[in-house]
Amino acid sequence: MQKKRSYYNPVLRLISQMMLYVSLFLLFFGFMSISNPQLLHLSRTAVTTMGVFVVCFSVMLTIYGGLDVGRKTRRSVFTSLVLSTFFTDAATYLFLQVMNVNPNNPEANRTLILFGEDFLYLCIAFVLQVAVTILAIIISYRLYYKKNPPKRCLLITSSQELAGQIAPKIRSFRQRFALAEVVHYQCPDLKETIKRYNTIFLAGIPDTEEVQLEAYCYGLEKSIYLMAELEDVISSCAEGTVLDDMPFLHIRPTGMTPMQRIVKRGLDILVSGLGLIITSPILLITSILIKCCDGGSVFFRQKRATIHGNVFEIIKFRTMYSGNRQADSLSARVNDDRITPVGRYLRKYRIDELPQLINVLKGEMSLVGPRPEMLENVHRYTEEVPEFRYRQRMKAGITGLAQIEGKYNTSPKDKAMLDLLYIENFSLSYDFKLILRTLTVFFRRDSTEGFGQQDTSCPVMRTEALSGALQDSPDAKNISQRRKKQHKKSSSRDITA
């Protein structure tokens, strides 16, 4: 059965991707050819325009991801494909309009026309592309999960508290994983328990025991998920090298080259300056709304930590009631009554972050970098998670891996690991990718989830060995069957489940 799936899944992904991508291509050029008949013939305009579409779409899929059936949630796949299609259509449409400008040709446009007849066809094509994308996601995921029920998982950890933090994360991918059991790493029958599962999660286990369990699971060809620790982040960026006949992992010291610093700072100045000009109407309207709400100050300033522990004042739109002393020291919580009605919308759509472009222009922040934390949090988090201090090796940024993949209430350790993954993998192209991926945050319901808004239900961690009768019980099968029933119900819902 496992061998059949190893063939079925890649073939399904390939066929689904090819059918969807070709459909998006044909829809765009089908509607554009109504007013541009030259696209139906082997002309210079047709070939170059098609080439632009293919190249742009390939780049966007590399940045956002494509129809990764079974690997990401349906909402995430939908967001990625819609953004990829939107940018590809926009770039190709602009190129086509430029190609159509020829003052010396009476049949061509004398000037650049962006919002003419072609624009209407572009909008119709995009709407149909979104509809086809939704249909492709629904069909592909149903076919995938029909042959791939949720994998029964075992979580091996060191405490019930940690298990309670991890279980909701696994449950958020309920169509991929079914957490059946939680076991302490020192449980007497641990190795026998591992044999009953195909997917193993290891978290919070001492290094020596974790290495032994890794080797044991690897020998049994189990799928292993390790909760990232500092050493894992460091070694993941290591470069394999051979000295004479002995293999080594070479870990280079992190840091930007002088040229990277110059280019990064130049882009910060350019983008932040243009951003402030382009968003000036939004900034003005928001300022008026905040002032009308309670008559308080428009901006909120707070001391934050950046590279090398330097302190600066971050500038944001005020989203809490004026004169609230707690607003300066406590992070927002679920249903926080300190937040103003206007502030809720500003937070939801991240408009309150726009004034940080001023910090970027002044050089206090960067567009991309580790998340800037309150000074109180920095001191507290560093005591709880010593690795947290390594985030200050790079200038704080408006966006970054922690801001995109994390949530407002992401744990300090997870924030640190996400930021360190960015620092260790830094490149200017990675910055560009993260800037574009920032748009996916607006499609996530949980990105602004407040503290205290987490599901903590979790199976009770087992520390004692099971008896022989219990080991052969059908409990695991019953769990799997219940998961299948839940999946059938959820598959009938919209693609954003």
Short mmCIF file of C-alpha atoms in Angstrom, two decimals:
data_model
loop_
_atom_site.label_atom_id
_atom_site.label_comp_id
_atom_site.label_asym_id
_atom_site.label_seq_id
_atom_site.Cartn_x
_atom_site.Cartn_y
_atom_site.Cartn_z
CA MET A 1 0.00 0.00 0.00
CA GLN A 2 2.81 2.38 0.92
CA LYS A 3 4.60 1.58 -2.34
CA LYS A 4 1.44 2.35 -4.37
CA ARG A 5 1.11 5.73 -2.66
CA SER A 6 4.72 6.57 -3.48
CA TYR A 7 3.75 6.39 -7.16
CA TYR A 8 0.21 7.75 -6.88
CA ASN A 9 1.03 10.98 -5.02
CA PRO A 10 3.73 12.38 -7.36
CA VAL A 11 1.67 11.46 -10.44
CA LEU A 12 -1.43 13.12 -8.99
CA ARG A 13 0.54 16.29 -8.15
CA LEU A 14 2.12 16.42 -11.60
CA ILE A 15 -1.14 15.92 -13.50
CA SER A 16 -3.02 18.38 -11.28
CA GLN A 17 -0.32 21.02 -11.63
CA MET A 18 -0.01 20.68 -15.39
CA MET A 19 -3.77 20.84 -15.98
CA LEU A 20 -4.18 23.87 -13.73
CA TYR A 21 -1.17 25.81 -15.01
CA VAL A 22 -2.10 25.20 -18.66
CA SER A 23 -5.69 26.26 -17.92
CA LEU A 24 -4.50 29.53 -16.35
CA PHE A 25 -2.27 30.16 -19.37
CA LEU A 26 -5.07 29.49 -21.88
CA LEU A 27 -7.59 31.65 -20.01
CA PHE A 28 -5.27 34.65 -19.99
CA PHE A 29 -4.30 34.42 -23.65
CA GLY A 30 -7.79 33.37 -24.74
CA PHE A 31 -9.33 36.60 -23.43
CA MET A 32 -6.38 38.79 -24.39
CA SER A 33 -6.55 37.51 -27.97
CA ILE A 34 -10.11 38.86 -28.35
CA SER A 35 -8.75 42.38 -28.76
CA ASN A 36 -5.21 41.28 -29.69
CA PRO A 37 -5.60 38.81 -32.61
CA GLN A 38 -1.82 38.85 -33.15
CA LEU A 39 -1.56 36.53 -30.12
CA LEU A 40 -3.23 33.77 -32.17
CA HIS A 41 -0.47 33.80 -34.78
CA LEU A 42 3.22 33.01 -34.62
CA SER A 43 4.28 36.62 -34.25
CA ARG A 44 6.99 38.38 -32.29
CA THR A 45 4.40 39.80 -29.91
CA ALA A 46 2.81 36.37 -29.29
CA VAL A 47 6.10 34.55 -28.65
CA THR A 48 7.60 37.20 -26.36
CA THR A 49 4.36 37.71 -24.42
CA MET A 50 3.98 33.97 -23.84
CA GLY A 51 7.60 33.83 -22.77
CA VAL A 52 7.03 36.62 -20.23
CA PHE A 53 4.00 34.79 -18.83
CA VAL A 54 5.88 31.50 -18.43
CA VAL A 55 8.95 33.10 -16.84
CA CYS A 56 6.93 35.29 -14.46
CA PHE A 57 4.67 32.43 -13.44
CA SER A 58 7.67 30.17 -12.78
CA VAL A 59 9.30 32.84 -10.60
CA MET A 60 6.07 33.45 -8.66
CA LEU A 61 5.60 29.73 -8.05
CA THR A 62 9.15 29.57 -6.70
CA ILE A 63 8.37 32.41 -4.29
CA TYR A 64 4.85 31.51 -3.20
CA GLY A 65 4.62 27.82 -4.00
CA GLY A 66 2.23 26.05 -6.35
CA LEU A 67 -0.40 23.33 -6.18
CA ASP A 68 1.41 21.39 -3.45
CA VAL A 69 -1.37 18.91 -2.82
CA GLY A 70 -1.16 17.29 0.60
CA ARG A 71 1.85 19.31 1.70
CA LYS A 72 0.14 22.57 2.64
CA THR A 73 -3.35 23.51 3.75
CA ARG A 74 -5.90 24.31 1.07
CA ARG A 75 -6.12 27.94 2.20
CA SER A 76 -2.36 28.31 1.91
CA VAL A 77 -2.32 26.73 -1.56
CA PHE A 78 -5.19 28.95 -2.69
CA THR A 79 -3.44 32.09 -1.44
CA SER A 80 -0.17 31.13 -3.14
CA LEU A 81 -1.79 30.40 -6.49
CA VAL A 82 -3.98 33.51 -6.52
CA LEU A 83 -1.01 35.79 -5.73
CA SER A 84 1.17 34.03 -8.33
CA THR A 85 -1.55 34.38 -10.97
CA PHE A 86 -2.25 38.01 -10.10
CA PHE A 87 1.37 39.15 -10.41
CA THR A 88 1.94 37.07 -13.55
CA ASP A 89 -1.17 38.46 -15.24
CA ALA A 90 -0.27 42.02 -14.25
CA ALA A 91 3.33 41.76 -15.52
CA THR A 92 2.32 40.05 -18.78
CA TYR A 93 -0.53 42.51 -19.37
CA LEU A 94 1.81 45.47 -18.87
CA PHE A 95 4.35 43.96 -21.26
CA LEU A 96 1.64 43.36 -23.88
CA GLN A 97 0.44 46.96 -23.68
CA VAL A 98 3.99 48.23 -24.13
CA MET A 99 4.43 45.94 -27.15
CA ASN A 100 1.22 47.35 -28.65
CA VAL A 101 2.60 50.92 -28.67
CA ASN A 102 3.91 51.91 -32.10
CA PRO A 103 3.30 55.50 -33.32
CA ASN A 104 4.38 54.56 -36.85
CA ASN A 105 1.84 51.73 -37.19
CA PRO A 106 -1.77 52.87 -37.78
CA GLU A 107 -3.08 49.53 -36.45
CA ALA A 108 -1.16 49.84 -33.17
CA ASN A 109 -1.66 52.17 -30.20
CA ARG A 110 0.03 55.55 -30.43
CA THR A 111 0.34 55.82 -26.65
CA LEU A 112 0.36 53.41 -23.72
CA ILE A 113 -3.22 52.44 -22.78
CA LEU A 114 -3.51 50.60 -19.46
CA PHE A 115 -7.24 50.83 -18.76
CA GLY A 116 -8.85 50.28 -22.11
CA GLU A 117 -10.76 47.34 -23.55
CA ASP A 118 -7.93 44.93 -22.71
CA PHE A 119 -8.24 45.73 -19.00
CA LEU A 120 -11.85 44.51 -18.95
CA TYR A 121 -10.81 41.22 -20.54
CA LEU A 122 -7.96 40.96 -18.05
CA CYS A 123 -10.39 41.26 -15.11
CA ILE A 124 -12.73 38.63 -16.61
CA ALA A 125 -9.81 36.29 -17.23
CA PHE A 126 -8.54 36.69 -13.66
CA VAL A 127 -11.96 35.98 -12.14
CA LEU A 128 -12.23 32.79 -14.20
CA GLN A 129 -8.66 31.85 -13.27
CA VAL A 130 -9.57 32.12 -9.58
CA ALA A 131 -12.67 29.97 -10.16
CA VAL A 132 -10.61 27.32 -11.98
CA THR A 133 -8.03 27.42 -9.18
CA ILE A 134 -10.72 26.76 -6.56
CA LEU A 135 -12.11 23.86 -8.58
CA ALA A 136 -8.64 22.37 -9.11
CA ILE A 137 -7.83 22.57 -5.39
CA ILE A 138 -11.12 20.93 -4.37
CA ILE A 139 -10.77 18.05 -6.86
CA SER A 140 -7.03 17.50 -6.25
CA TYR A 141 -7.36 17.42 -2.47
CA ARG A 142 -10.33 15.06 -2.57
CA LEU A 143 -8.44 12.66 -4.81
CA TYR A 144 -5.34 12.94 -2.65
CA TYR A 145 -7.01 12.34 0.71
CA LYS A 146 -9.13 9.56 -0.73
CA LYS A 147 -5.94 7.54 -1.11
CA ASN A 148 -4.05 9.19 1.76
CA PRO A 149 -5.92 9.13 5.06
CA PRO A 150 -4.35 11.07 7.98
CA LYS A 151 -1.09 9.51 9.14
CA ARG A 152 -1.22 8.08 12.65
CA CYS A 153 1.41 9.96 14.63
CA LEU A 154 3.31 9.41 17.84
CA LEU A 155 4.61 12.36 19.84
CA ILE A 156 7.64 11.63 22.03
CA THR A 157 8.40 14.43 24.46
CA SER A 158 9.52 15.27 27.98
CA SER A 159 6.48 16.94 29.58
CA GLN A 160 2.72 17.24 29.33
CA GLU A 161 3.09 21.02 29.11
CA LEU A 162 5.24 20.83 25.98
CA ALA A 163 2.92 18.21 24.49
CA GLY A 164 0.03 20.64 25.05
CA GLN A 165 1.87 23.26 22.99
CA ILE A 166 2.68 20.92 20.12
CA ALA A 167 -0.61 19.01 19.83
CA PRO A 168 -2.61 22.00 18.46
CA LYS A 169 0.08 22.57 15.83
CA ILE A 170 -0.24 18.99 14.62
CA ARG A 171 -4.04 19.19 14.82
CA SER A 172 -4.07 22.24 12.54
CA PHE A 173 -3.04 19.79 9.78
CA ARG A 174 -5.76 17.30 10.69
CA GLN A 175 -6.02 15.97 7.12
CA ARG A 176 -2.32 15.04 7.16
CA PHE A 177 -1.77 13.90 10.74
CA ALA A 178 -3.78 12.08 13.40
CA LEU A 179 -2.05 12.41 16.77
CA ALA A 180 -2.88 9.06 18.35
CA GLU A 181 -0.54 8.93 21.33
CA VAL A 182 1.87 10.97 23.46
CA VAL A 183 4.68 9.11 25.21
CA HIS A 184 7.48 10.20 27.55
CA TYR A 185 10.94 9.59 26.10
CA GLN A 186 11.84 7.37 29.09
CA CYS A 187 8.76 5.15 28.81
CA PRO A 188 9.85 1.49 29.18
CA ASP A 189 8.07 0.23 26.04
CA LEU A 190 8.99 3.24 23.87
CA LYS A 191 10.72 1.27 21.11
CA GLU A 192 7.81 -1.15 20.80
CA THR A 193 5.44 1.81 20.65
CA ILE A 194 7.46 3.45 17.86
CA LYS A 195 7.02 0.34 15.70
CA ARG A 196 3.24 0.86 15.63
CA TYR A 197 3.46 4.29 13.97
CA ASN A 198 4.80 5.57 10.65
CA THR A 199 5.25 9.22 11.66
CA ILE A 200 7.18 10.21 14.79
CA PHE A 201 7.44 13.68 16.35
CA LEU A 202 10.39 14.31 18.71
CA ALA A 203 10.30 17.40 20.93
CA GLY A 204 12.08 18.59 24.07
CA ILE A 205 14.23 15.48 24.44
CA PRO A 206 17.80 15.67 25.84
CA ASP A 207 20.46 15.54 23.12
CA THR A 208 21.84 12.08 23.90
CA GLU A 209 18.43 10.40 24.01
CA GLU A 210 17.23 12.32 20.94
CA VAL A 211 20.19 11.14 18.85
CA GLN A 212 19.51 7.54 19.89
CA LEU A 213 15.81 7.81 19.04
CA GLU A 214 16.63 9.46 15.71
CA ALA A 215 18.93 6.58 14.79
CA TYR A 216 16.34 4.01 15.89
CA CYS A 217 13.53 5.64 13.87
CA TYR A 218 15.83 6.07 10.88
CA GLY A 219 16.68 2.37 10.99
CA LEU A 220 12.96 1.53 10.91
CA GLU A 221 12.42 3.95 8.00
CA LYS A 222 10.02 6.10 9.99
CA SER A 223 9.10 9.63 8.99
CA ILE A 224 10.65 11.91 11.66
CA TYR A 225 9.76 15.47 12.67
CA LEU A 226 12.22 17.20 15.04
CA MET A 227 11.33 20.34 16.96
CA ALA A 228 14.06 22.77 15.92
CA GLU A 229 16.71 23.68 18.48
CA LEU A 230 19.64 26.05 18.07
CA GLU A 231 22.03 23.29 17.05
CA ASP A 232 19.54 22.07 14.43
CA VAL A 233 19.27 25.54 12.89
CA ILE A 234 23.05 25.88 12.81
CA SER A 235 23.72 22.45 11.32
CA SER A 236 20.94 22.84 8.72
CA CYS A 237 22.98 25.62 7.12
CA ALA A 238 26.25 23.67 7.19
CA GLU A 239 28.16 22.95 4.01
CA GLY A 240 29.39 19.42 3.43
CA THR A 241 33.12 19.17 2.75
CA VAL A 242 35.75 16.42 2.66
CA LEU A 243 39.23 16.81 4.14
CA ASP A 244 41.39 14.10 2.62
CA ASP A 245 38.93 11.21 2.99
CA MET A 246 37.08 12.41 6.09
CA PRO A 247 33.68 14.17 5.76
CA PHE A 248 33.08 17.36 7.75
CA LEU A 249 30.28 19.89 8.08
CA HIS A 250 31.58 23.42 7.57
CA ILE A 251 29.61 26.09 9.47
CA ARG A 252 30.52 29.59 8.34
CA PRO A 253 30.17 32.58 10.68
CA THR A 254 27.04 34.55 9.77
CA GLY A 255 27.17 38.16 8.65
CA MET A 256 26.61 40.36 5.62
CA THR A 257 29.39 41.34 3.26
CA PRO A 258 30.08 45.09 2.78
CA MET A 259 28.38 44.96 -0.64
CA GLN A 260 25.31 43.26 0.80
CA ARG A 261 25.08 45.97 3.47
CA ILE A 262 25.24 48.72 0.85
CA VAL A 263 22.63 47.11 -1.41
CA LYS A 264 20.31 46.26 1.48
CA ARG A 265 20.47 49.80 2.86
CA GLY A 266 19.94 51.26 -0.61
CA LEU A 267 16.83 49.15 -1.12
CA ASP A 268 15.56 50.14 2.33
CA ILE A 269 15.84 53.84 1.46
CA LEU A 270 14.30 53.42 -2.00
CA VAL A 271 11.36 51.20 -1.00
CA SER A 272 10.54 53.02 2.26
CA GLY A 273 10.61 56.41 0.48
CA LEU A 274 8.36 55.21 -2.33
CA GLY A 275 6.16 53.38 0.18
CA LEU A 276 5.55 56.55 2.19
CA ILE A 277 4.65 58.47 -0.97
CA ILE A 278 2.33 55.78 -2.37
CA THR A 279 0.56 55.12 0.94
CA SER A 280 0.29 58.81 1.91
CA PRO A 281 -3.51 58.90 1.26
CA ILE A 282 -3.96 55.87 3.55
CA LEU A 283 -1.72 57.47 6.18
CA LEU A 284 -3.74 60.69 6.06
CA ILE A 285 -7.15 58.99 6.28
CA THR A 286 -5.97 56.71 9.10
CA SER A 287 -4.61 59.68 11.06
CA ILE A 288 -7.96 61.46 10.79
CA LEU A 289 -9.90 58.36 11.92
CA ILE A 290 -7.66 57.82 14.95
CA LYS A 291 -7.95 61.49 15.93
CA CYS A 292 -11.75 61.40 15.57
CA CYS A 293 -12.03 58.18 17.59
CA ASP A 294 -10.92 59.52 20.99
CA GLY A 295 -8.97 62.71 20.29
CA GLY A 296 -5.66 61.21 21.40
CA SER A 297 -2.29 61.14 19.66
CA VAL A 298 -2.12 59.59 16.20
CA PHE A 299 1.16 57.73 16.65
CA PHE A 300 2.30 55.22 19.22
CA ARG A 301 6.00 55.21 20.12
CA GLN A 302 7.75 52.51 22.08
CA LYS A 303 11.36 51.55 22.76
CA ARG A 304 12.42 48.40 20.91
CA ALA A 305 15.69 46.49 20.58
CA THR A 306 17.54 46.03 17.30
CA ILE A 307 21.03 44.96 16.15
CA HIS A 308 23.65 44.59 18.92
CA GLY A 309 21.00 45.49 21.51
CA ASN A 310 20.72 49.09 20.31
CA VAL A 311 17.48 50.77 21.37
CA PHE A 312 15.23 52.85 19.11
CA GLU A 313 11.68 54.21 19.20
CA ILE A 314 9.35 52.32 16.90
CA ILE A 315 6.56 54.37 15.27
CA LYS A 316 3.14 52.82 14.73
CA PHE A 317 -0.42 54.03 14.48
CA ARG A 318 -2.04 54.04 17.91
CA THR A 319 -4.58 51.22 18.21
CA MET A 320 -5.29 51.41 21.96
CA TYR A 321 -7.11 54.05 23.97
CA SER A 322 -5.08 57.12 24.82
CA GLY A 323 -3.68 57.36 28.35
CA ASN A 324 -3.71 53.60 28.98
CA ARG A 325 -0.51 52.91 30.94
CA GLN A 326 -0.75 49.16 30.34
CA ALA A 327 -0.63 49.73 26.58
CA ASP A 328 3.07 50.48 26.81
CA SER A 329 4.09 47.30 28.60
CA LEU A 330 1.58 44.51 27.93
CA SER A 331 1.09 42.71 24.62
CA ALA A 332 -2.41 42.55 23.17
CA ARG A 333 -4.62 39.67 24.30
CA VAL A 334 -7.80 38.04 23.06
CA ASN A 335 -10.77 40.47 23.08
CA ASP A 336 -8.49 43.13 24.60
CA ASP A 337 -10.71 46.02 25.77
CA ARG A 338 -7.77 48.43 25.45
CA ILE A 339 -8.03 48.31 21.64
CA THR A 340 -10.16 51.00 20.01
CA PRO A 341 -12.81 50.17 17.34
CA VAL A 342 -10.59 51.78 14.69
CA GLY A 343 -7.57 49.98 16.12
CA ARG A 344 -9.15 46.55 15.54
CA TYR A 345 -9.32 47.21 11.81
CA LEU A 346 -5.85 48.69 11.72
CA ARG A 347 -4.46 45.58 13.42
CA LYS A 348 -6.48 43.19 11.29
CA TYR A 349 -5.15 44.62 8.02
CA ARG A 350 -1.70 45.57 9.42
CA ILE A 351 -2.22 49.25 8.58
CA ASP A 352 -0.84 50.19 12.01
CA GLU A 353 2.57 48.97 10.80
CA LEU A 354 2.89 51.48 7.92
CA PRO A 355 4.55 54.29 9.94
CA GLN A 356 7.48 51.94 10.53
CA LEU A 357 8.59 52.94 7.03
CA ILE A 358 9.81 56.12 8.76
CA ASN A 359 12.03 53.98 11.00
CA VAL A 360 13.38 52.23 7.90
CA LEU A 361 14.08 55.53 6.13
CA LYS A 362 15.96 56.77 9.23
CA GLY A 363 18.05 53.59 9.30
CA GLU A 364 16.71 52.34 12.64
CA MET A 365 15.04 49.34 11.01
CA SER A 366 15.23 47.39 7.76
CA LEU A 367 12.46 46.18 5.49
CA VAL A 368 13.38 42.57 6.25
CA GLY A 369 14.86 41.38 9.51
CA PRO A 370 14.14 39.82 12.90
CA ARG A 371 10.98 40.94 14.66
CA PRO A 372 11.64 43.98 16.94
CA GLU A 373 10.54 43.17 20.49
CA MET A 374 9.67 45.35 23.48
CA LEU A 375 12.60 45.80 25.88
CA GLU A 376 10.64 44.12 28.69
CA ASN A 377 10.05 41.08 26.49
CA VAL A 378 13.67 40.93 25.34
CA HIS A 379 14.98 40.67 28.91
CA ARG A 380 12.32 38.14 29.92
CA TYR A 381 12.59 36.02 26.78
CA THR A 382 16.40 35.93 26.95
CA GLU A 383 16.18 34.50 30.47
CA GLU A 384 13.67 31.87 29.32
CA VAL A 385 15.31 31.13 25.96
CA PRO A 386 19.06 31.99 25.89
CA GLU A 387 19.10 31.63 22.08
CA PHE A 388 16.85 34.69 21.86
CA ARG A 389 19.86 37.02 22.09
CA TYR A 390 21.29 35.74 18.78
CA ARG A 391 18.42 37.49 16.95
CA GLN A 392 20.24 40.77 17.55
CA ARG A 393 22.97 39.87 15.08
CA MET A 394 20.91 41.59 12.38
CA LYS A 395 18.90 44.82 12.24
CA ALA A 396 15.21 44.46 13.12
CA GLY A 397 12.77 44.51 10.22
CA ILE A 398 9.15 45.27 9.38
CA THR A 399 8.75 41.84 7.83
CA GLY A 400 10.72 38.61 8.07
CA LEU A 401 10.35 34.88 8.43
CA ALA A 402 8.97 35.16 11.98
CA GLN A 403 6.46 37.83 10.92
CA ILE A 404 5.26 35.75 7.93
CA GLU A 405 5.23 32.22 9.31
CA GLY A 406 4.58 33.15 12.94
CA LYS A 407 1.67 34.75 14.73
CA TYR A 408 1.36 37.60 17.19
CA ASN A 409 1.25 35.03 20.02
CA THR A 410 4.00 32.74 18.71
CA SER A 411 6.12 31.47 21.61
CA PRO A 412 9.47 33.23 22.29
CA LYS A 413 11.42 30.09 21.40
CA ASP A 414 9.65 29.64 18.08
CA LYS A 415 10.17 33.33 17.28
CA ALA A 416 13.86 32.93 18.00
CA MET A 417 14.17 29.82 15.81
CA LEU A 418 12.35 31.47 12.89
CA ASP A 419 14.51 34.58 13.14
CA LEU A 420 17.70 32.51 13.35
CA LEU A 421 16.64 30.51 10.28
CA TYR A 422 16.39 33.82 8.41
CA ILE A 423 19.74 35.07 9.71
CA GLU A 424 21.56 31.83 8.89
CA ASN A 425 20.05 31.70 5.37
CA PHE A 426 20.36 35.41 4.60
CA SER A 427 20.73 36.56 1.02
CA LEU A 428 19.40 39.54 -0.94
CA SER A 429 17.27 37.22 -3.08
CA TYR A 430 15.81 35.72 0.11
CA ASP A 431 14.91 39.25 1.25
CA PHE A 432 13.09 39.85 -2.03
CA LYS A 433 11.22 36.58 -1.64
CA LEU A 434 10.14 37.42 1.91
CA ILE A 435 8.95 40.90 0.87
CA LEU A 436 6.62 39.35 -1.71
CA ARG A 437 5.54 36.58 0.65
CA THR A 438 4.48 39.20 3.21
CA LEU A 439 1.24 39.56 1.22
CA THR A 440 0.19 36.07 2.33
CA VAL A 441 -0.21 37.39 5.90
CA PHE A 442 -3.34 39.31 4.87
CA PHE A 443 -5.04 36.04 3.88
CA ARG A 444 -4.42 34.35 7.23
CA ARG A 445 -7.09 34.44 9.91
CA ASP A 446 -4.68 33.63 12.74
CA SER A 447 -1.82 36.05 11.96
CA THR A 448 -3.07 38.59 14.54
CA GLU A 449 -4.23 35.97 17.03
CA GLY A 450 -3.82 37.41 20.54
CA PHE A 451 -2.17 35.82 23.57
CA GLY A 452 -4.44 33.35 25.34
CA GLN A 453 -6.20 32.32 22.12
CA GLN A 454 -4.63 28.87 21.81
CA ASP A 455 -6.14 25.41 21.88
CA THR A 456 -4.33 23.42 24.56
CA SER A 457 -6.26 20.12 24.42
CA CYS A 458 -3.90 17.20 24.10
CA PRO A 459 -3.77 13.43 24.77
CA VAL A 460 -2.42 12.55 28.21
CA MET A 461 1.27 11.67 28.06
CA ARG A 462 1.96 8.03 28.89
CA THR A 463 4.92 7.26 31.12
CA GLU A 464 4.27 3.59 31.96
CA ALA A 465 4.44 0.55 29.70
CA LEU A 466 1.20 -0.88 28.32
CA SER A 467 0.18 -4.45 29.07
CA GLY A 468 0.21 -6.97 26.24
CA ALA A 469 -3.57 -6.85 25.87
CA LEU A 470 -3.62 -3.08 25.57
CA GLN A 471 -0.84 -3.06 23.02
CA ASP A 472 -2.98 -5.15 20.68
CA SER A 473 -6.15 -3.12 21.27
CA PRO A 474 -7.99 -1.59 18.31
CA ASP A 475 -7.88 1.92 19.80
CA ALA A 476 -5.50 3.18 17.16
CA LYS A 477 -7.74 1.86 14.37
CA ASN A 478 -10.75 3.51 15.95
CA ILE A 479 -8.89 6.82 16.10
CA SER A 480 -7.97 6.52 12.43
CA GLN A 481 -11.59 5.71 11.49
CA ARG A 482 -12.86 8.72 13.43
CA ARG A 483 -10.33 10.92 11.64
CA LYS A 484 -11.55 9.62 8.28
CA LYS A 485 -15.16 10.48 9.17
CA GLN A 486 -14.09 13.97 10.26
CA HIS A 487 -12.19 14.37 7.00
CA LYS A 488 -15.25 13.45 4.91
CA LYS A 489 -17.28 16.09 6.73
CA SER A 490 -14.59 18.75 6.40
CA SER A 491 -13.98 18.01 2.70
CA SER A 492 -17.50 19.21 1.94
CA ARG A 493 -16.65 22.64 3.36
CA ASP A 494 -14.99 25.48 1.47
CA ILE A 495 -11.36 25.27 0.43
CA THR A 496 -10.23 27.53 3.23
CA ALA A 497 -10.72 24.86 5.90
#
